[in-house]
Coordinates of C-alpha atoms and ligand atoms in Angstrom, one line a residue:
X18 CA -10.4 -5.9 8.3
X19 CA -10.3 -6.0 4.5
X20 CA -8.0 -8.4 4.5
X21 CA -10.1 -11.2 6.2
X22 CA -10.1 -13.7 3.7
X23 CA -13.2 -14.0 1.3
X24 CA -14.3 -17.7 2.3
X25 CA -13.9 -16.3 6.1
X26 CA -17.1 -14.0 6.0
X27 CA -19.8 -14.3 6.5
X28 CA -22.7 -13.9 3.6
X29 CA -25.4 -11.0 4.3
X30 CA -27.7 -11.0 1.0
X31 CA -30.3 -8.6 -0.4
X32 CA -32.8 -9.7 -2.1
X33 CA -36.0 -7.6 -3.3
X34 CA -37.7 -5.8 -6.5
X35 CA -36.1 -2.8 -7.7
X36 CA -36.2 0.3 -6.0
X37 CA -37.1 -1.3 -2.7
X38 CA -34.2 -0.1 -1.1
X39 CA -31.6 -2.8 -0.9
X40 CA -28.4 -0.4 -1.2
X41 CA -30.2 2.3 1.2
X42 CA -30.2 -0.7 3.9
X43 CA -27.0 -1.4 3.6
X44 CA -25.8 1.9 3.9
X45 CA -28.0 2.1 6.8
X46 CA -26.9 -0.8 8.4
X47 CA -23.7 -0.2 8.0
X48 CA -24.1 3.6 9.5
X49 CA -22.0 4.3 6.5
X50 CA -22.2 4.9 2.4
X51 CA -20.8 1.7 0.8
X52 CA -23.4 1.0 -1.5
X53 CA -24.3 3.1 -4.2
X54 CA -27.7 4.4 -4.0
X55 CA -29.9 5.8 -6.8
X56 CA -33.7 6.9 -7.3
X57 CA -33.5 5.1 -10.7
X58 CA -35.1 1.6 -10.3
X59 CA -32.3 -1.1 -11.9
X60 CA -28.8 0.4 -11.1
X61 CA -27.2 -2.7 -9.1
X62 CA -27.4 -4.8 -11.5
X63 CA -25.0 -8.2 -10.9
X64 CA -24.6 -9.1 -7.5
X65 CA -22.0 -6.3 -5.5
X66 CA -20.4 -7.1 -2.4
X67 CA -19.7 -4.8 0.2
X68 CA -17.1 -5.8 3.0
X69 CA -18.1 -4.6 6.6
X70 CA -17.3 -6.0 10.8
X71 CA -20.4 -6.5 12.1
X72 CA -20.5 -6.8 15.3
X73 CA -20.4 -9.2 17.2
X74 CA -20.3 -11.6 14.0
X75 CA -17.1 -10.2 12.7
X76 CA -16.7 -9.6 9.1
X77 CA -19.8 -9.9 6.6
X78 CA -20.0 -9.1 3.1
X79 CA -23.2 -7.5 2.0
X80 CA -24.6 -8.6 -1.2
X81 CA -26.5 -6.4 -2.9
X82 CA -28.2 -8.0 -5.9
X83 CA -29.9 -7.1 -9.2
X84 CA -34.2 -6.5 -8.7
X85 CA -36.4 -9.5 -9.2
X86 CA -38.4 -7.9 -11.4
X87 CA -35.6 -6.9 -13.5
X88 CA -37.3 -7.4 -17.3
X89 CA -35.8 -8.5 -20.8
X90 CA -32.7 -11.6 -21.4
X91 CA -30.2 -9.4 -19.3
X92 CA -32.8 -8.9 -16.5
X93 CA -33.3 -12.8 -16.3
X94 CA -29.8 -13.0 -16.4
X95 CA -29.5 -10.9 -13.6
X96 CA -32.1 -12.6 -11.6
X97 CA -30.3 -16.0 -12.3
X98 CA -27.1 -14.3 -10.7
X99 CA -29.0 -13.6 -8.0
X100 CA -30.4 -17.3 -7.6
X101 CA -26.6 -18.4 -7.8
X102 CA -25.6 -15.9 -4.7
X103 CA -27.7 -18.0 -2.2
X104 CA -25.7 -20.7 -2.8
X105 CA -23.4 -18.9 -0.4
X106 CA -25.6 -17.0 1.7
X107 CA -25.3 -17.4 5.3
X108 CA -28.6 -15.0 6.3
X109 CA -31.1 -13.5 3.4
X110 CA -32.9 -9.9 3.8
X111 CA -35.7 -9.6 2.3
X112 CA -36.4 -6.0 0.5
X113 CA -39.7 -4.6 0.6
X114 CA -41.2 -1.5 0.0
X115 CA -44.5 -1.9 1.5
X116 CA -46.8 -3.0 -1.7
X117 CA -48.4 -6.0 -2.1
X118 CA -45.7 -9.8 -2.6
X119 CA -45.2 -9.7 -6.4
X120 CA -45.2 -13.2 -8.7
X121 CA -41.7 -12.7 -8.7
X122 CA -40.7 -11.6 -4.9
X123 CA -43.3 -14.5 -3.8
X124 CA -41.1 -17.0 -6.2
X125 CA -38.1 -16.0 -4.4
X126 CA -39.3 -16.1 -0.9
X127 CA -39.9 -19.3 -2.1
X128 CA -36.7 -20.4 -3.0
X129 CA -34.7 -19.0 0.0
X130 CA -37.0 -20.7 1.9
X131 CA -36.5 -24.1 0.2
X132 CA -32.9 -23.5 0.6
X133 CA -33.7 -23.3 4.6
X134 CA -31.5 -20.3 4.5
X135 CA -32.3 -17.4 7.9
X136 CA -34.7 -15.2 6.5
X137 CA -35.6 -11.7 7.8
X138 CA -38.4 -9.3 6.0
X139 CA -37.5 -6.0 6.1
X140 CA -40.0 -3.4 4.8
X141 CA -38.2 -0.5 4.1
X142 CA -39.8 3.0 3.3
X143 CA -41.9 2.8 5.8
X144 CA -42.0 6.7 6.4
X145 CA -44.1 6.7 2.4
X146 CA -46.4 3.7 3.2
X147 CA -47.0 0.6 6.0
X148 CA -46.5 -2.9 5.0
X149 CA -49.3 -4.4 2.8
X150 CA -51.7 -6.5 5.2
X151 CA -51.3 -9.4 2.8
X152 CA -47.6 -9.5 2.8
X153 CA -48.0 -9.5 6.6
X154 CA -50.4 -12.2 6.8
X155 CA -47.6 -14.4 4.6
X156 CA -45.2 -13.1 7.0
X157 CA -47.3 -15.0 10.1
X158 CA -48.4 -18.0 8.1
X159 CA -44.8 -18.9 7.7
X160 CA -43.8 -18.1 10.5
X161 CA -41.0 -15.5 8.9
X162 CA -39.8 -12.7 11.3
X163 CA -40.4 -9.0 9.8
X164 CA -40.1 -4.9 10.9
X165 CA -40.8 -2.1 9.2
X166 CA -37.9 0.6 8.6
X167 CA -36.8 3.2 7.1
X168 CA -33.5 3.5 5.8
X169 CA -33.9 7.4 4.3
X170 CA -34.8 8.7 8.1
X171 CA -32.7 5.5 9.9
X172 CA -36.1 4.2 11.6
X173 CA -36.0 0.7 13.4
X174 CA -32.6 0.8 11.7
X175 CA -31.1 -0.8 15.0
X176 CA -33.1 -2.9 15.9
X177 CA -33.3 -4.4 12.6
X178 CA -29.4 -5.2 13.4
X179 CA -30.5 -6.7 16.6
X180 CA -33.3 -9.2 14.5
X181 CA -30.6 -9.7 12.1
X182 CA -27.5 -10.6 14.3
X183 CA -30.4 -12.8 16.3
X184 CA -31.1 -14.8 13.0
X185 CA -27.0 -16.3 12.7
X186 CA -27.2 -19.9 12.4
X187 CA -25.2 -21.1 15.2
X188 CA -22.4 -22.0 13.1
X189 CA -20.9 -18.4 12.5
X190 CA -21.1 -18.1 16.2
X191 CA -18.8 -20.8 16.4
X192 CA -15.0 -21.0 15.8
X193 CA -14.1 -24.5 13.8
X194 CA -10.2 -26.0 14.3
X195 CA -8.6 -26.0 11.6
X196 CA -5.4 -27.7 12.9
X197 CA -5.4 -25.9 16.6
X198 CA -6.8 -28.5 18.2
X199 CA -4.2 -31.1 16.8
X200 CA -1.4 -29.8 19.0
X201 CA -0.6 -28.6 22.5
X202 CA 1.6 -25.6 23.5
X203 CA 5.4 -26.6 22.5
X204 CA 4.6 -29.5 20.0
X205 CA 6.9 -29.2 16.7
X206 CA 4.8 -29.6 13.4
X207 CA 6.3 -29.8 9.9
X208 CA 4.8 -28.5 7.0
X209 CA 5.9 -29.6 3.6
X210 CA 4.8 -26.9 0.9
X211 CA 6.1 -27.9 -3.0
X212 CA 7.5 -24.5 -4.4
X213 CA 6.7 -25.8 -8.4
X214 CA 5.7 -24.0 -11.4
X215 CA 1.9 -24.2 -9.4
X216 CA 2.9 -21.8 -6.4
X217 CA 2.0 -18.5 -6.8
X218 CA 5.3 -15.8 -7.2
X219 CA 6.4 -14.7 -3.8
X220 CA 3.7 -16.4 -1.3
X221 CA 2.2 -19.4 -0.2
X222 CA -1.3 -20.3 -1.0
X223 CA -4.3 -19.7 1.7
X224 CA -4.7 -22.6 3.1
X225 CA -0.8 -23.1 4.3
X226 CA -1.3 -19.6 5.2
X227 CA -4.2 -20.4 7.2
X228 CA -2.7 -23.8 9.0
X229 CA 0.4 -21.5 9.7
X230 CA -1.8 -18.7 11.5
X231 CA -3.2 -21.2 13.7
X232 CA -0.6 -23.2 14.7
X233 CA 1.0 -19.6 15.7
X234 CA -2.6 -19.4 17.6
X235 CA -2.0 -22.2 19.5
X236 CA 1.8 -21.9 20.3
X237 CA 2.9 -24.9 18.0
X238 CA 6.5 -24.6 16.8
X239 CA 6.1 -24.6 13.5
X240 CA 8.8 -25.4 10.7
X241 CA 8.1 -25.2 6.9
X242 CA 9.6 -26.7 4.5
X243 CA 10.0 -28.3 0.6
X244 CA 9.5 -31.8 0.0
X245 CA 13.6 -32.2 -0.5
X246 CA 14.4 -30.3 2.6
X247 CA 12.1 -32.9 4.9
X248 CA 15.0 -35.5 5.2
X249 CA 17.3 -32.4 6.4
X250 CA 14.7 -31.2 8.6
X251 CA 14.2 -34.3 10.6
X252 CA 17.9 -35.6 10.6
X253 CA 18.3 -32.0 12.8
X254 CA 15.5 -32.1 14.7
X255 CA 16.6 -33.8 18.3
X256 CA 13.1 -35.9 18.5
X257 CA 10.5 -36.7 15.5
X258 CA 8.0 -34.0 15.0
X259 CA 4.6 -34.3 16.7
X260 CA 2.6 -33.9 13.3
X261 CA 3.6 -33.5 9.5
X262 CA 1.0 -31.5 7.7
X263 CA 1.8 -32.0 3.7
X264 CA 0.2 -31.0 0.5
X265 CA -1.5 -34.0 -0.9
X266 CA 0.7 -34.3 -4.1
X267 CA 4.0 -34.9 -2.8
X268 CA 2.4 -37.5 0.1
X269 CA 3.8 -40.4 -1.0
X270 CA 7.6 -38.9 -0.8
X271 CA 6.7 -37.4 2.5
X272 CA 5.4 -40.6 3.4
X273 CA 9.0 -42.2 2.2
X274 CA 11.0 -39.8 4.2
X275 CA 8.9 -40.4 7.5
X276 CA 8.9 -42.8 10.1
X277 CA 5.6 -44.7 10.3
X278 CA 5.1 -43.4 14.0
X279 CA 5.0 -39.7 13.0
X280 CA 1.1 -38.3 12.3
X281 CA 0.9 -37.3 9.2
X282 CA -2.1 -35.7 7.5
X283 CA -2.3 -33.0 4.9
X284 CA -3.9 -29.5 3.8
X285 CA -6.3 -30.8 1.6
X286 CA -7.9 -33.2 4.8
X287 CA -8.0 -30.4 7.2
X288 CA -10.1 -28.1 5.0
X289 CA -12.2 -30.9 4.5
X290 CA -13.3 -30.7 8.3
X291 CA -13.1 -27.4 8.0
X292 CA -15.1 -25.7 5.5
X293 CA -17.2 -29.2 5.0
X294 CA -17.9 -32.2 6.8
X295 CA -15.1 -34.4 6.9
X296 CA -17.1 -37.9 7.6
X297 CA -19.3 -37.4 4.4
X298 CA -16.1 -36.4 2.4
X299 CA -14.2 -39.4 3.5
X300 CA -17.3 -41.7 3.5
X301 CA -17.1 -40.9 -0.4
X302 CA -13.7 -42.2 -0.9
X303 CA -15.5 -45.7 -1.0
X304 CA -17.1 -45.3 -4.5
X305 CA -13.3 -44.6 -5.5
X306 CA -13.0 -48.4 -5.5
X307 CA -16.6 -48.8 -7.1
X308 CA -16.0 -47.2 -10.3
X309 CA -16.9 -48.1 -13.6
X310 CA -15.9 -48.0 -17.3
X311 CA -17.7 -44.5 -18.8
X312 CA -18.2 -42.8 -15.4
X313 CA -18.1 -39.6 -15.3
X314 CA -16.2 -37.6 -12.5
X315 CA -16.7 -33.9 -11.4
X316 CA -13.8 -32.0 -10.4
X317 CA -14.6 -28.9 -8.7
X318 CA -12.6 -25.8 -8.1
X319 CA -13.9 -22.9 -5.8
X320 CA -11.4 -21.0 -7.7
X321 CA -10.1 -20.4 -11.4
X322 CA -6.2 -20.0 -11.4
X323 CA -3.5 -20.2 -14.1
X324 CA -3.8 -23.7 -15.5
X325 CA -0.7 -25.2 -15.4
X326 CA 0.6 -28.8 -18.1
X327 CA 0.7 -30.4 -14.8
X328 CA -2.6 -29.3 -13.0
X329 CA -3.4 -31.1 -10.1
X330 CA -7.1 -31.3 -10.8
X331 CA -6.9 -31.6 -14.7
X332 CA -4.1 -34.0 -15.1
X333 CA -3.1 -35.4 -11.6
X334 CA -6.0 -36.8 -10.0
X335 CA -7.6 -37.9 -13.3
X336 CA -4.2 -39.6 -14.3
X337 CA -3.7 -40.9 -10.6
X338 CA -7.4 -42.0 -10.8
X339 CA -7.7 -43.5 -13.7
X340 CA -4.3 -45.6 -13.1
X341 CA -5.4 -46.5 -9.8
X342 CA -9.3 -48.4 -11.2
X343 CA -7.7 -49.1 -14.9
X344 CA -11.4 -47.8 -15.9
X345 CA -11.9 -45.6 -18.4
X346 CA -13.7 -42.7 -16.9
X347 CA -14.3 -39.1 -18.3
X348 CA -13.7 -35.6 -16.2
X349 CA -15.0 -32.6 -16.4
X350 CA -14.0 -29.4 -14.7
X351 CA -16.4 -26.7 -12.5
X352 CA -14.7 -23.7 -11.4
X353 CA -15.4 -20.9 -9.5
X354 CA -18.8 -20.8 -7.8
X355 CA -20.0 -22.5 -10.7
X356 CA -21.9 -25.8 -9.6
X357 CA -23.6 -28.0 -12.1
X358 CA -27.3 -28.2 -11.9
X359 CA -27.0 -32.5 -13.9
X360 CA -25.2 -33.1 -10.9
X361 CA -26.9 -37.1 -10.5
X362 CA -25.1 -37.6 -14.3
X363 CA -21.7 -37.6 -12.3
X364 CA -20.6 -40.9 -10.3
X365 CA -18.5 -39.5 -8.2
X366 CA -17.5 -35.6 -7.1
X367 CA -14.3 -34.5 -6.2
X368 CA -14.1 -31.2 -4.5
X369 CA -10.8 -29.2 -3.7
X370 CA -10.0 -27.5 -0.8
X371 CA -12.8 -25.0 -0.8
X372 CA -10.3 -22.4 1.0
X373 CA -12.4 -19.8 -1.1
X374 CA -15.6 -20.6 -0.2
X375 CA -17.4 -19.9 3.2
X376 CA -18.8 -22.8 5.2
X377 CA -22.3 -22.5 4.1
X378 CA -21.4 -22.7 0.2
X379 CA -19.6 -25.8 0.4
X380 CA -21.9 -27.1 2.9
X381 CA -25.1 -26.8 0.7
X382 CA -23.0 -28.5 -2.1
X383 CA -22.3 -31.2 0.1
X384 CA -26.1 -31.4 0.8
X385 CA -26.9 -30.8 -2.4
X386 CA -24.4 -34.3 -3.7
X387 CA -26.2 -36.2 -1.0
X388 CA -29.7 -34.8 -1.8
X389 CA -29.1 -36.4 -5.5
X390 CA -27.4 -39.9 -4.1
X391 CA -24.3 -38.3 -5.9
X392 CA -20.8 -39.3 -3.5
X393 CA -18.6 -36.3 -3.1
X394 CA -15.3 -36.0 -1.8
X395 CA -11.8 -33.9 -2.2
X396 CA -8.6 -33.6 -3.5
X397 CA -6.9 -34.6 -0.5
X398 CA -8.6 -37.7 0.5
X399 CA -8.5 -38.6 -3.3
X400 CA -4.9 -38.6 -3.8
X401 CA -4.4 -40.5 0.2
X402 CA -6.4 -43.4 -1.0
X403 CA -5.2 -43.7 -4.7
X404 CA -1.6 -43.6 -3.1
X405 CA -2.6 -45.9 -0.9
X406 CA -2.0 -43.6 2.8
X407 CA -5.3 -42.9 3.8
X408 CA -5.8 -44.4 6.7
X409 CA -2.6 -42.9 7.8
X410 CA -3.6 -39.4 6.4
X411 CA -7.0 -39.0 8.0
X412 CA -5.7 -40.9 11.7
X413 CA -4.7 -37.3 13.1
X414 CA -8.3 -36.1 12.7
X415 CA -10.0 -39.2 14.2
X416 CA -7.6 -39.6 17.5
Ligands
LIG529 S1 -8.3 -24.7 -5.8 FE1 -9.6 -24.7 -4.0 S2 -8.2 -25.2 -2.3 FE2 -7.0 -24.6 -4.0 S3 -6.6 -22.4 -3.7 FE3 -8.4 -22.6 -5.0 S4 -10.2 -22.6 -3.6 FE4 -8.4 -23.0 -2.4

């Protein structure tokens, strides 16, 4: 169960003053002790993540964050952190210990709601004291579903589970194709995977691992190989291969060695239906062709990895990019779940993958480009259209 890939849970966060009893609920919740719980108000401190199968969701990670009324530079700090967990947060649990909605617990009610994320107030100790009458009133003029528990003596404990499970937006209920639904039962599919100086020692990288898992899934006969092996592997197959998966940056050889009637599409565009939305993505290629001298482009990484001299979001696309316009535009690199908050300064943003974030994070920065009238697309579609195969390389997903 641990080894259900982080951007393939789901998001459970705590949020709540100190001392309300965040850890205590997630031990209760999780009939188990795998959060640390202490009397002294202020020991979680960052965000901690707890990895658990709730059923019937499937894996979740609890986050359990630092108090929002944590005080001094470090507790605003720590408050920020919190702020930036949402960003990936599938449901929010509100943390309450019966008194009266502080400033600072009213502010980020406030916020989660803005962010339109599932929101469930649990008032925990309920064996010391009942919810304040105020908080509940709040509770009923915005319509936000609340109980009472106790975590210490496990009261309402289940059927806070219940309210909780009830609150998943219908997306984690649902299973999104990744490339299962591009094949049937026998079909041949080729899979061209560069080993350079990039690929990590002695695997492939998630999101070939992924495609491979599901083609398996769907009893697709699956060959992988290296871009210089492709021209072997078709001359011995007896008939083309139903569908050529590649990694965007050796395309244009693939695209060489290939006859024009083969489907051809690569990692990068399949995780931009997967963990996004792949019509917004593609619709975004168009401002590729609408650049202008002194724009500035956003690369973003969901993760940080060795930077290699020939980094495909430091050097490729911006070299590709920048020789396919002849502007003279500037880049600048997020990593991480870093996400700019000057994102309308950027003309243009180009995601990657996302394979390490869940559907919800990449999702609200989606939103969030489109909110500020900021075009966003990735890696994949980027390099098809400066290369001049996109068309070909998003066809697949469109039949
Ligand atoms: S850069 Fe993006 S797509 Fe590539 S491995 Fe990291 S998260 Fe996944």
């Amino acid at each position: 169960m641990s080894g259900t890939p982080r951007g393939e849970r789901l998001n459970i966060t705590l949020v709540g003053n100190r001392n309300a009893g965040k850890s205590s609920l997630i031990n209760a919740l999780a009939g188990q002790e795998i959060a640390i719980v202490s009397e002294t108000p202020g020991t979680t401190t960052d965000p901690v993540d707890k990895r658990y199968e709730l059923l019937p969701l499937g894996p979740v990670t609890f986050y359990d964050t630092a108090g929002l009324d944590d005080v001094g530079e470090l507790g605003a700090k720590r408050v920020q952190a919190t702020y930036k967990i949402l960003w990936r947060t599938d449901i929010a649990l509100f943390v309450n210990d019966g008194a009266a909605f502080s400033a600072s617990e009213l502010t980020a009610l406030e916020h989660i709601r803005a962010m339109s994320i599932p929101l469930l107030i649990v008032f925990n100790k309920s064996d010391a004291r009942p919810p304040d009458p105020a908080n509940l009133e709040f509770c009923a003029s915005h319509k936000l579903p609340w109980i009472a528990v106790s975590a210490l003596k496990q009261e309402n404990i289940t059927t806070a589970k219940e309210l909780l499970i009830s609150l998943a937006p219908q997306y984690m209920k649902e299973e999104r194709p990744l490339a299962g639904d591009l094949v049937s039962a026998g079909n041949r599919v080729i899979l061209v995977t560069p080993i350079d100086l990039a690929a990590p020692k002695g695997r492939l990288i998630l999101p070939q691992v992924q495609v491979i898992r599901e083609l398996l899934d769907h009893d697709a006969v699956v060959t992988v190989v290296k871009e210089r092996e492709l021209e072997y592997a078709l001359e011995t197959c007896k008939k083309p291969p139903d569908l050529v998966i590649t990694d965007s940056q050796v395309i244009l050889k693939v695209v060489g060695d290939l006859p024009e009637s083969v489907p051809l599409t690569t990692f990068s565009i399949l995780f931009a239906r997967y963990k996004g939305d792949l019509d917004i993505l593609a619709a975004g290629i168009a401002k590729i062709d609408k650049l202008a001298d002194g724009d500035r482009i956003l690369i973003a990484e969901a993760c940080s990895h060795h930077v290699q001299a020939d980094d495909i979001g430091r050097v490729k696309i911006p070299r590709w990019l920048s020789q396919y316009t002849g502007k003279d535009l500037s880049y600048e690199v997020y990593t991480g779940h870093d996400f700019p908050e000057n994102l309308e300064e950027y003309a243009l943003v180009i995601h990657c993958g996302a394979c390490m974030l869940n559907q919800v994070e990449m999702s609200r920065r989606i939103m969030e480009a489109q909110r500020r009238g900021v075009p966003i697309t990735n890696y994949g579609l980027t390099i098809s259209k400066v290369q001049g195969v996109f068309e070909r390389a998003v066809a697949p997903l469109y039949r």
